[in-house]
Amino acid sequence: MIPLYKEAAESIKSLIINGKWKIGERIPGDFQLMKDYNVSRDTIRKAVRLLVDDGFLIRRPGKGTFVCRKRKSDFMEQLISFTSEMIVRGYVPSARLINFEEIRAPAEIADKLDCDQKDKVYYVERIRYVNDIPVAHEKSYLLKSVVGNLEKQDIEDSMYEFLAYKLEITFTRMIQEIKPMILDTKLAKLMGIDIMPVLNLTRTIFTEKDKPFYYLSFIFRGDIYSVKNELKF
């Protein structure tokens, strides 16, 4: 017999996966969920804790519990995804799309993706938020010959989730570089923050055929973001 809290957790998870409860949305409180599922408060708390542990929900002290994703993260996502990283840190991530277009590969990007300048790439520019606070500016370039046809709605949430689970692209390795810099006036205005020290993180990501297909550059504000890694040997 399946415990009641697991039944409740599965029911809540289905609401998240099916999109009835959106990413970033605050879920009903304990008493409303107790009423909806006709169970005790302890049962609801266990159900919610299970979904927090599985990465579907996140708690914000004093504000409630929020939806943060539609599925459990995998090992590779935890290494390279901004969305997954912020969830692990206890934040609710979101994004605002600034630009999305299909272009010919600029010289620098053609070099990064080992392609010709006549090859098409998708250029994506976004402001990334945690708990509704602007934290990073992102520029991404995806090689069209690998990812096929993309639409704006495909990359509204987690880019990794779309590429890995919708397109089933296998990520095999990544080259990453982090450099300090000072935020320029134009970008500070775009993000709605003061000029300050920032970290510029760049990544080139490869497919299973060792083909670079995804290059991205993050500019993280230095007063909030820090680099933290755990390596196991």
PDB file of C-alpha atoms in Angstrom:
ATOM      1  CA  MET A   1       0.000   0.000   0.000  1.00  0.00           C
ATOM      2  CA  ILE A   2       1.343   3.426  -1.006  1.00  0.00           C
ATOM      3  CA  PRO A   3       1.639   5.874   1.933  1.00  0.00           C
ATOM      4  CA  LEU A   4      -0.796   8.801   1.806  1.00  0.00           C
ATOM      5  CA  TYR A   5       1.976  11.386   1.656  1.00  0.00           C
ATOM      6  CA  LYS A   6       3.424   9.745  -1.471  1.00  0.00           C
ATOM      7  CA  GLU A   7      -0.018   9.691  -3.098  1.00  0.00           C
ATOM      8  CA  ALA A   8      -0.433  13.389  -2.314  1.00  0.00           C
ATOM      9  CA  ALA A   9       3.085  14.122  -3.602  1.00  0.00           C
ATOM     10  CA  GLU A  10       2.385  12.335  -6.896  1.00  0.00           C
ATOM     11  CA  SER A  11      -0.869  14.258  -7.328  1.00  0.00           C
ATOM     12  CA  ILE A  12       0.844  17.587  -6.672  1.00  0.00           C
ATOM     13  CA  LYS A  13       3.685  16.638  -9.008  1.00  0.00           C
ATOM     14  CA  SER A  14       1.204  15.896 -11.803  1.00  0.00           C
ATOM     15  CA  LEU A  15      -0.195  19.427 -11.452  1.00  0.00           C
ATOM     16  CA  ILE A  16       3.335  20.777 -11.908  1.00  0.00           C
ATOM     17  CA  ILE A  17       4.274  18.518 -14.831  1.00  0.00           C
ATOM     18  CA  ASN A  18       0.997  19.272 -16.637  1.00  0.00           C
ATOM     19  CA  GLY A  19       1.489  22.999 -16.195  1.00  0.00           C
ATOM     20  CA  LYS A  20      -1.487  23.750 -13.970  1.00  0.00           C
ATOM     21  CA  TRP A  21       0.975  25.147 -11.435  1.00  0.00           C
ATOM     22  CA  LYS A  22       3.557  27.247 -13.273  1.00  0.00           C
ATOM     23  CA  ILE A  23       7.255  27.585 -12.530  1.00  0.00           C
ATOM     24  CA  GLY A  24       7.708  30.405 -10.024  1.00  0.00           C
ATOM     25  CA  GLU A  25       4.107  30.153  -8.777  1.00  0.00           C
ATOM     26  CA  ARG A  26       3.395  29.924  -5.064  1.00  0.00           C
ATOM     27  CA  ILE A  27       1.476  26.741  -4.212  1.00  0.00           C
ATOM     28  CA  PRO A  28      -1.461  26.703  -1.764  1.00  0.00           C
ATOM     29  CA  GLY A  29      -0.637  26.587   1.937  1.00  0.00           C
ATOM     30  CA  ASP A  30      -0.807  23.524   4.180  1.00  0.00           C
ATOM     31  CA  PHE A  31      -4.394  24.038   5.271  1.00  0.00           C
ATOM     32  CA  GLN A  32      -5.724  24.395   1.724  1.00  0.00           C
ATOM     33  CA  LEU A  33      -3.806  21.293   0.634  1.00  0.00           C
ATOM     34  CA  MET A  34      -5.118  19.396   3.676  1.00  0.00           C
ATOM     35  CA  LYS A  35      -8.616  20.292   2.544  1.00  0.00           C
ATOM     36  CA  ASP A  36      -7.950  19.448  -1.109  1.00  0.00           C
ATOM     37  CA  TYR A  37      -6.513  16.008  -0.313  1.00  0.00           C
ATOM     38  CA  ASN A  38      -8.452  15.264   2.871  1.00  0.00           C
ATOM     39  CA  VAL A  39      -5.326  14.365   4.807  1.00  0.00           C
ATOM     40  CA  SER A  40      -3.527  15.534   7.932  1.00  0.00           C
ATOM     41  CA  ARG A  41      -1.069  18.398   8.104  1.00  0.00           C
ATOM     42  CA  ASP A  42       1.755  15.974   8.808  1.00  0.00           C
ATOM     43  CA  THR A  43       0.904  14.094   5.592  1.00  0.00           C
ATOM     44  CA  ILE A  44       0.962  17.287   3.536  1.00  0.00           C
ATOM     45  CA  ARG A  45       4.236  18.388   5.069  1.00  0.00           C
ATOM     46  CA  LYS A  46       5.829  15.048   4.209  1.00  0.00           C
ATOM     47  CA  ALA A  47       4.480  15.282   0.650  1.00  0.00           C
ATOM     48  CA  VAL A  48       5.829  18.796   0.177  1.00  0.00           C
ATOM     49  CA  ARG A  49       9.187  17.867   1.728  1.00  0.00           C
ATOM     50  CA  LEU A  50       9.482  14.968  -0.722  1.00  0.00           C
ATOM     51  CA  LEU A  51       8.873  17.289  -3.678  1.00  0.00           C
ATOM     52  CA  VAL A  52      11.369  19.804  -2.305  1.00  0.00           C
ATOM     53  CA  ASP A  53      13.970  17.035  -2.006  1.00  0.00           C
ATOM     54  CA  ASP A  54      13.196  15.928  -5.566  1.00  0.00           C
ATOM     55  CA  GLY A  55      13.650  19.479  -6.869  1.00  0.00           C
ATOM     56  CA  PHE A  56      10.070  20.235  -7.949  1.00  0.00           C
ATOM     57  CA  LEU A  57       9.361  22.724  -5.168  1.00  0.00           C
ATOM     58  CA  ILE A  58      11.430  25.225  -3.237  1.00  0.00           C
ATOM     59  CA  ARG A  59      10.757  26.903   0.106  1.00  0.00           C
ATOM     60  CA  ARG A  60      11.243  30.623   0.640  1.00  0.00           C
ATOM     61  CA  PRO A  61      11.142  31.372   4.394  1.00  0.00           C
ATOM     62  CA  GLY A  62       8.382  33.797   5.269  1.00  0.00           C
ATOM     63  CA  LYS A  63       6.939  33.710   1.733  1.00  0.00           C
ATOM     64  CA  GLY A  64       5.798  30.146   1.100  1.00  0.00           C
ATOM     65  CA  THR A  65       6.593  27.238  -1.188  1.00  0.00           C
ATOM     66  CA  PHE A  66       7.047  27.721  -4.927  1.00  0.00           C
ATOM     67  CA  VAL A  67       7.206  25.592  -8.067  1.00  0.00           C
ATOM     68  CA  CYS A  68      10.736  25.580  -9.452  1.00  0.00           C
ATOM     69  CA  ARG A  69      10.771  22.943 -12.192  1.00  0.00           C
ATOM     70  CA  LYS A  70       8.787  20.213 -13.982  1.00  0.00           C
ATOM     71  CA  ARG A  71      11.109  17.257 -13.414  1.00  0.00           C
ATOM     72  CA  LYS A  72      14.060  16.042 -11.385  1.00  0.00           C
ATOM     73  CA  SER A  73      17.454  17.335 -12.478  1.00  0.00           C
ATOM     74  CA  ASP A  74      20.183  14.996 -13.662  1.00  0.00           C
ATOM     75  CA  PHE A  75      23.904  15.038 -12.928  1.00  0.00           C
ATOM     76  CA  MET A  76      24.939  16.914 -16.093  1.00  0.00           C
ATOM     77  CA  GLU A  77      22.283  19.568 -15.565  1.00  0.00           C
ATOM     78  CA  GLN A  78      23.526  20.212 -12.051  1.00  0.00           C
ATOM     79  CA  LEU A  79      26.948  20.988 -13.530  1.00  0.00           C
ATOM     80  CA  ILE A  80      25.979  23.361 -16.349  1.00  0.00           C
ATOM     81  CA  SER A  81      22.433  24.674 -15.925  1.00  0.00           C
ATOM     82  CA  PHE A  82      21.808  28.102 -14.374  1.00  0.00           C
ATOM     83  CA  THR A  83      18.261  27.017 -13.487  1.00  0.00           C
ATOM     84  CA  SER A  84      19.407  23.887 -11.679  1.00  0.00           C
ATOM     85  CA  GLU A  85      22.254  25.724  -9.944  1.00  0.00           C
ATOM     86  CA  MET A  86      19.933  28.394  -8.559  1.00  0.00           C
ATOM     87  CA  ILE A  87      17.440  25.803  -7.332  1.00  0.00           C
ATOM     88  CA  VAL A  88      20.215  23.954  -5.498  1.00  0.00           C
ATOM     89  CA  ARG A  89      21.174  27.260  -3.862  1.00  0.00           C
ATOM     90  CA  GLY A  90      17.602  27.712  -2.641  1.00  0.00           C
ATOM     91  CA  TYR A  91      16.362  30.303  -5.151  1.00  0.00           C
ATOM     92  CA  VAL A  92      13.434  30.476  -7.587  1.00  0.00           C
ATOM     93  CA  PRO A  93      14.940  31.156 -11.040  1.00  0.00           C
ATOM     94  CA  SER A  94      13.242  32.921 -13.942  1.00  0.00           C
ATOM     95  CA  ALA A  95      14.225  34.670 -17.169  1.00  0.00           C
ATOM     96  CA  ARG A  96      13.229  37.606 -19.375  1.00  0.00           C
ATOM     97  CA  LEU A  97      13.870  37.183 -23.084  1.00  0.00           C
ATOM     98  CA  ILE A  98      15.560  40.222 -24.641  1.00  0.00           C
ATOM     99  CA  ASN A  99      16.386  38.886 -28.086  1.00  0.00           C
ATOM    100  CA  PHE A 100      15.892  35.724 -30.122  1.00  0.00           C
ATOM    101  CA  GLU A 101      16.933  35.486 -33.742  1.00  0.00           C
ATOM    102  CA  GLU A 102      18.511  33.278 -36.375  1.00  0.00           C
ATOM    103  CA  ILE A 103      21.764  34.785 -37.682  1.00  0.00           C
ATOM    104  CA  ARG A 104      24.943  33.867 -39.493  1.00  0.00           C
ATOM    105  CA  ALA A 105      27.693  32.896 -37.073  1.00  0.00           C
ATOM    106  CA  PRO A 106      29.841  35.903 -36.074  1.00  0.00           C
ATOM    107  CA  ALA A 107      33.582  35.267 -36.535  1.00  0.00           C
ATOM    108  CA  GLU A 108      34.265  34.759 -32.824  1.00  0.00           C
ATOM    109  CA  ILE A 109      31.312  32.364 -32.458  1.00  0.00           C
ATOM    110  CA  ALA A 110      32.225  30.430 -35.613  1.00  0.00           C
ATOM    111  CA  ASP A 111      35.624  29.848 -34.037  1.00  0.00           C
ATOM    112  CA  LYS A 112      34.050  28.700 -30.745  1.00  0.00           C
ATOM    113  CA  LEU A 113      31.623  26.340 -32.493  1.00  0.00           C
ATOM    114  CA  ASP A 114      34.103  25.129 -35.112  1.00  0.00           C
ATOM    115  CA  CYS A 115      31.823  26.154 -37.963  1.00  0.00           C
ATOM    116  CA  ASP A 116      31.828  28.477 -40.970  1.00  0.00           C
ATOM    117  CA  GLN A 117      30.652  32.083 -40.729  1.00  0.00           C
ATOM    118  CA  LYS A 118      27.967  31.303 -43.301  1.00  0.00           C
ATOM    119  CA  ASP A 119      26.475  28.685 -40.956  1.00  0.00           C
ATOM    120  CA  LYS A 120      23.309  29.668 -39.086  1.00  0.00           C
ATOM    121  CA  VAL A 121      23.123  29.962 -35.315  1.00  0.00           C
ATOM    122  CA  TYR A 122      20.355  30.958 -32.943  1.00  0.00           C
ATOM    123  CA  TYR A 123      21.220  33.964 -30.840  1.00  0.00           C
ATOM    124  CA  VAL A 124      19.441  34.173 -27.483  1.00  0.00           C
ATOM    125  CA  GLU A 125      19.804  37.075 -25.061  1.00  0.00           C
ATOM    126  CA  ARG A 126      18.154  36.936 -21.638  1.00  0.00           C
ATOM    127  CA  ILE A 127      18.193  38.540 -18.213  1.00  0.00           C
ATOM    128  CA  ARG A 128      18.263  35.852 -15.533  1.00  0.00           C
ATOM    129  CA  TYR A 129      16.564  36.376 -12.178  1.00  0.00           C
ATOM    130  CA  VAL A 130      16.553  34.679  -8.796  1.00  0.00           C
ATOM    131  CA  ASN A 131      13.633  35.443  -6.496  1.00  0.00           C
ATOM    132  CA  ASP A 132      12.710  38.225  -8.986  1.00  0.00           C
ATOM    133  CA  ILE A 133      16.118  39.919  -8.555  1.00  0.00           C
ATOM    134  CA  PRO A 134      18.199  40.445 -11.753  1.00  0.00           C
ATOM    135  CA  VAL A 135      21.389  38.439 -11.308  1.00  0.00           C
ATOM    136  CA  ALA A 136      22.855  37.751 -14.734  1.00  0.00           C
ATOM    137  CA  HIS A 137      22.919  38.730 -18.386  1.00  0.00           C
ATOM    138  CA  GLU A 138      23.114  35.770 -20.752  1.00  0.00           C
ATOM    139  CA  LYS A 139      24.065  35.510 -24.413  1.00  0.00           C
ATOM    140  CA  SER A 140      23.759  32.078 -26.024  1.00  0.00           C
ATOM    141  CA  TYR A 141      24.564  30.787 -29.502  1.00  0.00           C
ATOM    142  CA  LEU A 142      23.241  27.428 -30.691  1.00  0.00           C
ATOM    143  CA  LEU A 143      24.339  25.822 -33.948  1.00  0.00           C
ATOM    144  CA  LYS A 144      21.262  25.313 -36.117  1.00  0.00           C
ATOM    145  CA  SER A 145      22.692  22.271 -37.902  1.00  0.00           C
ATOM    146  CA  VAL A 146      22.641  20.477 -34.524  1.00  0.00           C
ATOM    147  CA  VAL A 147      19.512  21.831 -32.813  1.00  0.00           C
ATOM    148  CA  GLY A 148      17.268  22.172 -35.881  1.00  0.00           C
ATOM    149  CA  ASN A 149      14.410  24.684 -35.961  1.00  0.00           C
ATOM    150  CA  LEU A 150      13.774  26.583 -32.730  1.00  0.00           C
ATOM    151  CA  GLU A 151      10.956  28.875 -31.632  1.00  0.00           C
ATOM    152  CA  LYS A 152      10.883  31.418 -28.806  1.00  0.00           C
ATOM    153  CA  GLN A 153       8.675  29.234 -26.638  1.00  0.00           C
ATOM    154  CA  ASP A 154      11.220  26.412 -26.807  1.00  0.00           C
ATOM    155  CA  ILE A 155      13.700  28.326 -24.666  1.00  0.00           C
ATOM    156  CA  GLU A 156      11.392  30.218 -22.310  1.00  0.00           C
ATOM    157  CA  ASP A 157      12.400  28.130 -19.295  1.00  0.00           C
ATOM    158  CA  SER A 158      15.458  25.913 -18.927  1.00  0.00           C
ATOM    159  CA  MET A 159      17.569  25.725 -22.081  1.00  0.00           C
ATOM    160  CA  TYR A 160      19.176  22.537 -20.835  1.00  0.00           C
ATOM    161  CA  GLU A 161      15.823  20.864 -20.285  1.00  0.00           C
ATOM    162  CA  PHE A 162      14.723  21.631 -23.834  1.00  0.00           C
ATOM    163  CA  LEU A 163      17.972  20.523 -25.453  1.00  0.00           C
ATOM    164  CA  ALA A 164      18.527  17.389 -23.378  1.00  0.00           C
ATOM    165  CA  TYR A 165      14.963  16.144 -22.997  1.00  0.00           C
ATOM    166  CA  LYS A 166      13.014  17.524 -25.958  1.00  0.00           C
ATOM    167  CA  LEU A 167      15.756  17.301 -28.575  1.00  0.00           C
ATOM    168  CA  GLU A 168      17.565  14.436 -26.789  1.00  0.00           C
ATOM    169  CA  ILE A 169      21.019  15.916 -27.354  1.00  0.00           C
ATOM    170  CA  THR A 170      23.677  14.251 -25.233  1.00  0.00           C
ATOM    171  CA  PHE A 171      26.075  16.674 -23.545  1.00  0.00           C
ATOM    172  CA  THR A 172      29.511  15.097 -23.137  1.00  0.00           C
ATOM    173  CA  ARG A 173      31.950  17.820 -22.118  1.00  0.00           C
ATOM    174  CA  MET A 174      32.289  21.524 -21.465  1.00  0.00           C
ATOM    175  CA  ILE A 175      35.057  24.125 -21.594  1.00  0.00           C
ATOM    176  CA  GLN A 176      34.490  26.854 -19.022  1.00  0.00           C
ATOM    177  CA  GLU A 177      36.305  30.101 -18.280  1.00  0.00           C
ATOM    178  CA  ILE A 178      35.625  32.701 -15.572  1.00  0.00           C
ATOM    179  CA  LYS A 179      37.052  36.220 -15.644  1.00  0.00           C
ATOM    180  CA  PRO A 180      36.431  39.350 -13.530  1.00  0.00           C
ATOM    181  CA  MET A 181      35.295  42.583 -15.193  1.00  0.00           C
ATOM    182  CA  ILE A 182      33.378  45.792 -14.530  1.00  0.00           C
ATOM    183  CA  LEU A 183      29.781  46.068 -15.699  1.00  0.00           C
ATOM    184  CA  ASP A 184      29.384  48.694 -18.415  1.00  0.00           C
ATOM    185  CA  THR A 185      26.755  51.439 -18.314  1.00  0.00           C
ATOM    186  CA  LYS A 186      24.564  50.016 -21.098  1.00  0.00           C
ATOM    187  CA  LEU A 187      24.315  46.578 -19.544  1.00  0.00           C
ATOM    188  CA  ALA A 188      23.811  47.996 -16.041  1.00  0.00           C
ATOM    189  CA  LYS A 189      20.824  49.940 -17.381  1.00  0.00           C
ATOM    190  CA  LEU A 190      19.446  46.871 -19.163  1.00  0.00           C
ATOM    191  CA  MET A 191      19.655  44.837 -15.943  1.00  0.00           C
ATOM    192  CA  GLY A 192      18.386  47.692 -13.798  1.00  0.00           C
ATOM    193  CA  ILE A 193      21.380  47.628 -11.435  1.00  0.00           C
ATOM    194  CA  ASP A 194      24.347  49.829 -10.514  1.00  0.00           C
ATOM    195  CA  ILE A 195      27.728  49.631 -12.204  1.00  0.00           C
ATOM    196  CA  MET A 196      29.711  47.080 -10.196  1.00  0.00           C
ATOM    197  CA  PRO A 197      32.324  44.307 -10.423  1.00  0.00           C
ATOM    198  CA  VAL A 198      30.972  41.242 -12.225  1.00  0.00           C
ATOM    199  CA  LEU A 199      32.074  37.762 -13.236  1.00  0.00           C
ATOM    200  CA  ASN A 200      32.078  36.798 -16.899  1.00  0.00           C
ATOM    201  CA  LEU A 201      31.543  33.050 -17.217  1.00  0.00           C
ATOM    202  CA  THR A 202      31.754  31.465 -20.677  1.00  0.00           C
ATOM    203  CA  ARG A 203      30.995  27.894 -21.642  1.00  0.00           C
ATOM    204  CA  THR A 204      31.415  25.858 -24.813  1.00  0.00           C
ATOM    205  CA  ILE A 205      29.402  22.644 -24.727  1.00  0.00           C
ATOM    206  CA  PHE A 206      29.960  19.568 -26.894  1.00  0.00           C
ATOM    207  CA  THR A 207      27.733  16.760 -28.201  1.00  0.00           C
ATOM    208  CA  GLU A 208      28.445  13.042 -27.980  1.00  0.00           C
ATOM    209  CA  LYS A 209      30.272  13.330 -31.314  1.00  0.00           C
ATOM    210  CA  ASP A 210      32.578  15.871 -29.649  1.00  0.00           C
ATOM    211  CA  LYS A 211      31.031  18.640 -31.728  1.00  0.00           C
ATOM    212  CA  PRO A 212      30.818  22.093 -30.120  1.00  0.00           C
ATOM    213  CA  PHE A 213      27.263  23.303 -30.658  1.00  0.00           C
ATOM    214  CA  TYR A 214      26.359  25.601 -27.764  1.00  0.00           C
ATOM    215  CA  TYR A 215      28.311  28.623 -26.610  1.00  0.00           C
ATOM    216  CA  LEU A 216      27.086  30.908 -23.856  1.00  0.00           C
ATOM    217  CA  SER A 217      28.355  33.871 -21.935  1.00  0.00           C
ATOM    218  CA  PHE A 218      27.004  34.862 -18.525  1.00  0.00           C
ATOM    219  CA  ILE A 219      27.758  38.144 -16.804  1.00  0.00           C
ATOM    220  CA  PHE A 220      26.956  37.658 -13.119  1.00  0.00           C
ATOM    221  CA  ARG A 221      26.690  40.561 -10.687  1.00  0.00           C
ATOM    222  CA  GLY A 222      29.511  40.361  -8.157  1.00  0.00           C
ATOM    223  CA  ASP A 223      27.497  41.397  -5.111  1.00  0.00           C
ATOM    224  CA  ILE A 224      25.242  38.328  -5.253  1.00  0.00           C
ATOM    225  CA  TYR A 225      26.798  35.534  -7.311  1.00  0.00           C
ATOM    226  CA  SER A 226      29.827  33.459  -6.374  1.00  0.00           C
ATOM    227  CA  VAL A 227      31.383  30.389  -7.937  1.00  0.00           C
ATOM    228  CA  LYS A 228      30.985  27.238  -5.893  1.00  0.00           C
ATOM    229  CA  ASN A 229      31.894  23.719  -7.017  1.00  0.00           C
ATOM    230  CA  GLU A 230      32.168  20.327  -5.397  1.00  0.00           C
ATOM    231  CA  LEU A 231      34.530  17.842  -7.014  1.00  0.00           C
ATOM    232  CA  LYS A 232      34.605  14.197  -5.980  1.00  0.00           C
ATOM    233  CA  PHE A 233      37.570  11.956  -6.748  1.00  0.00           C
TER     234      PHE A 233
END
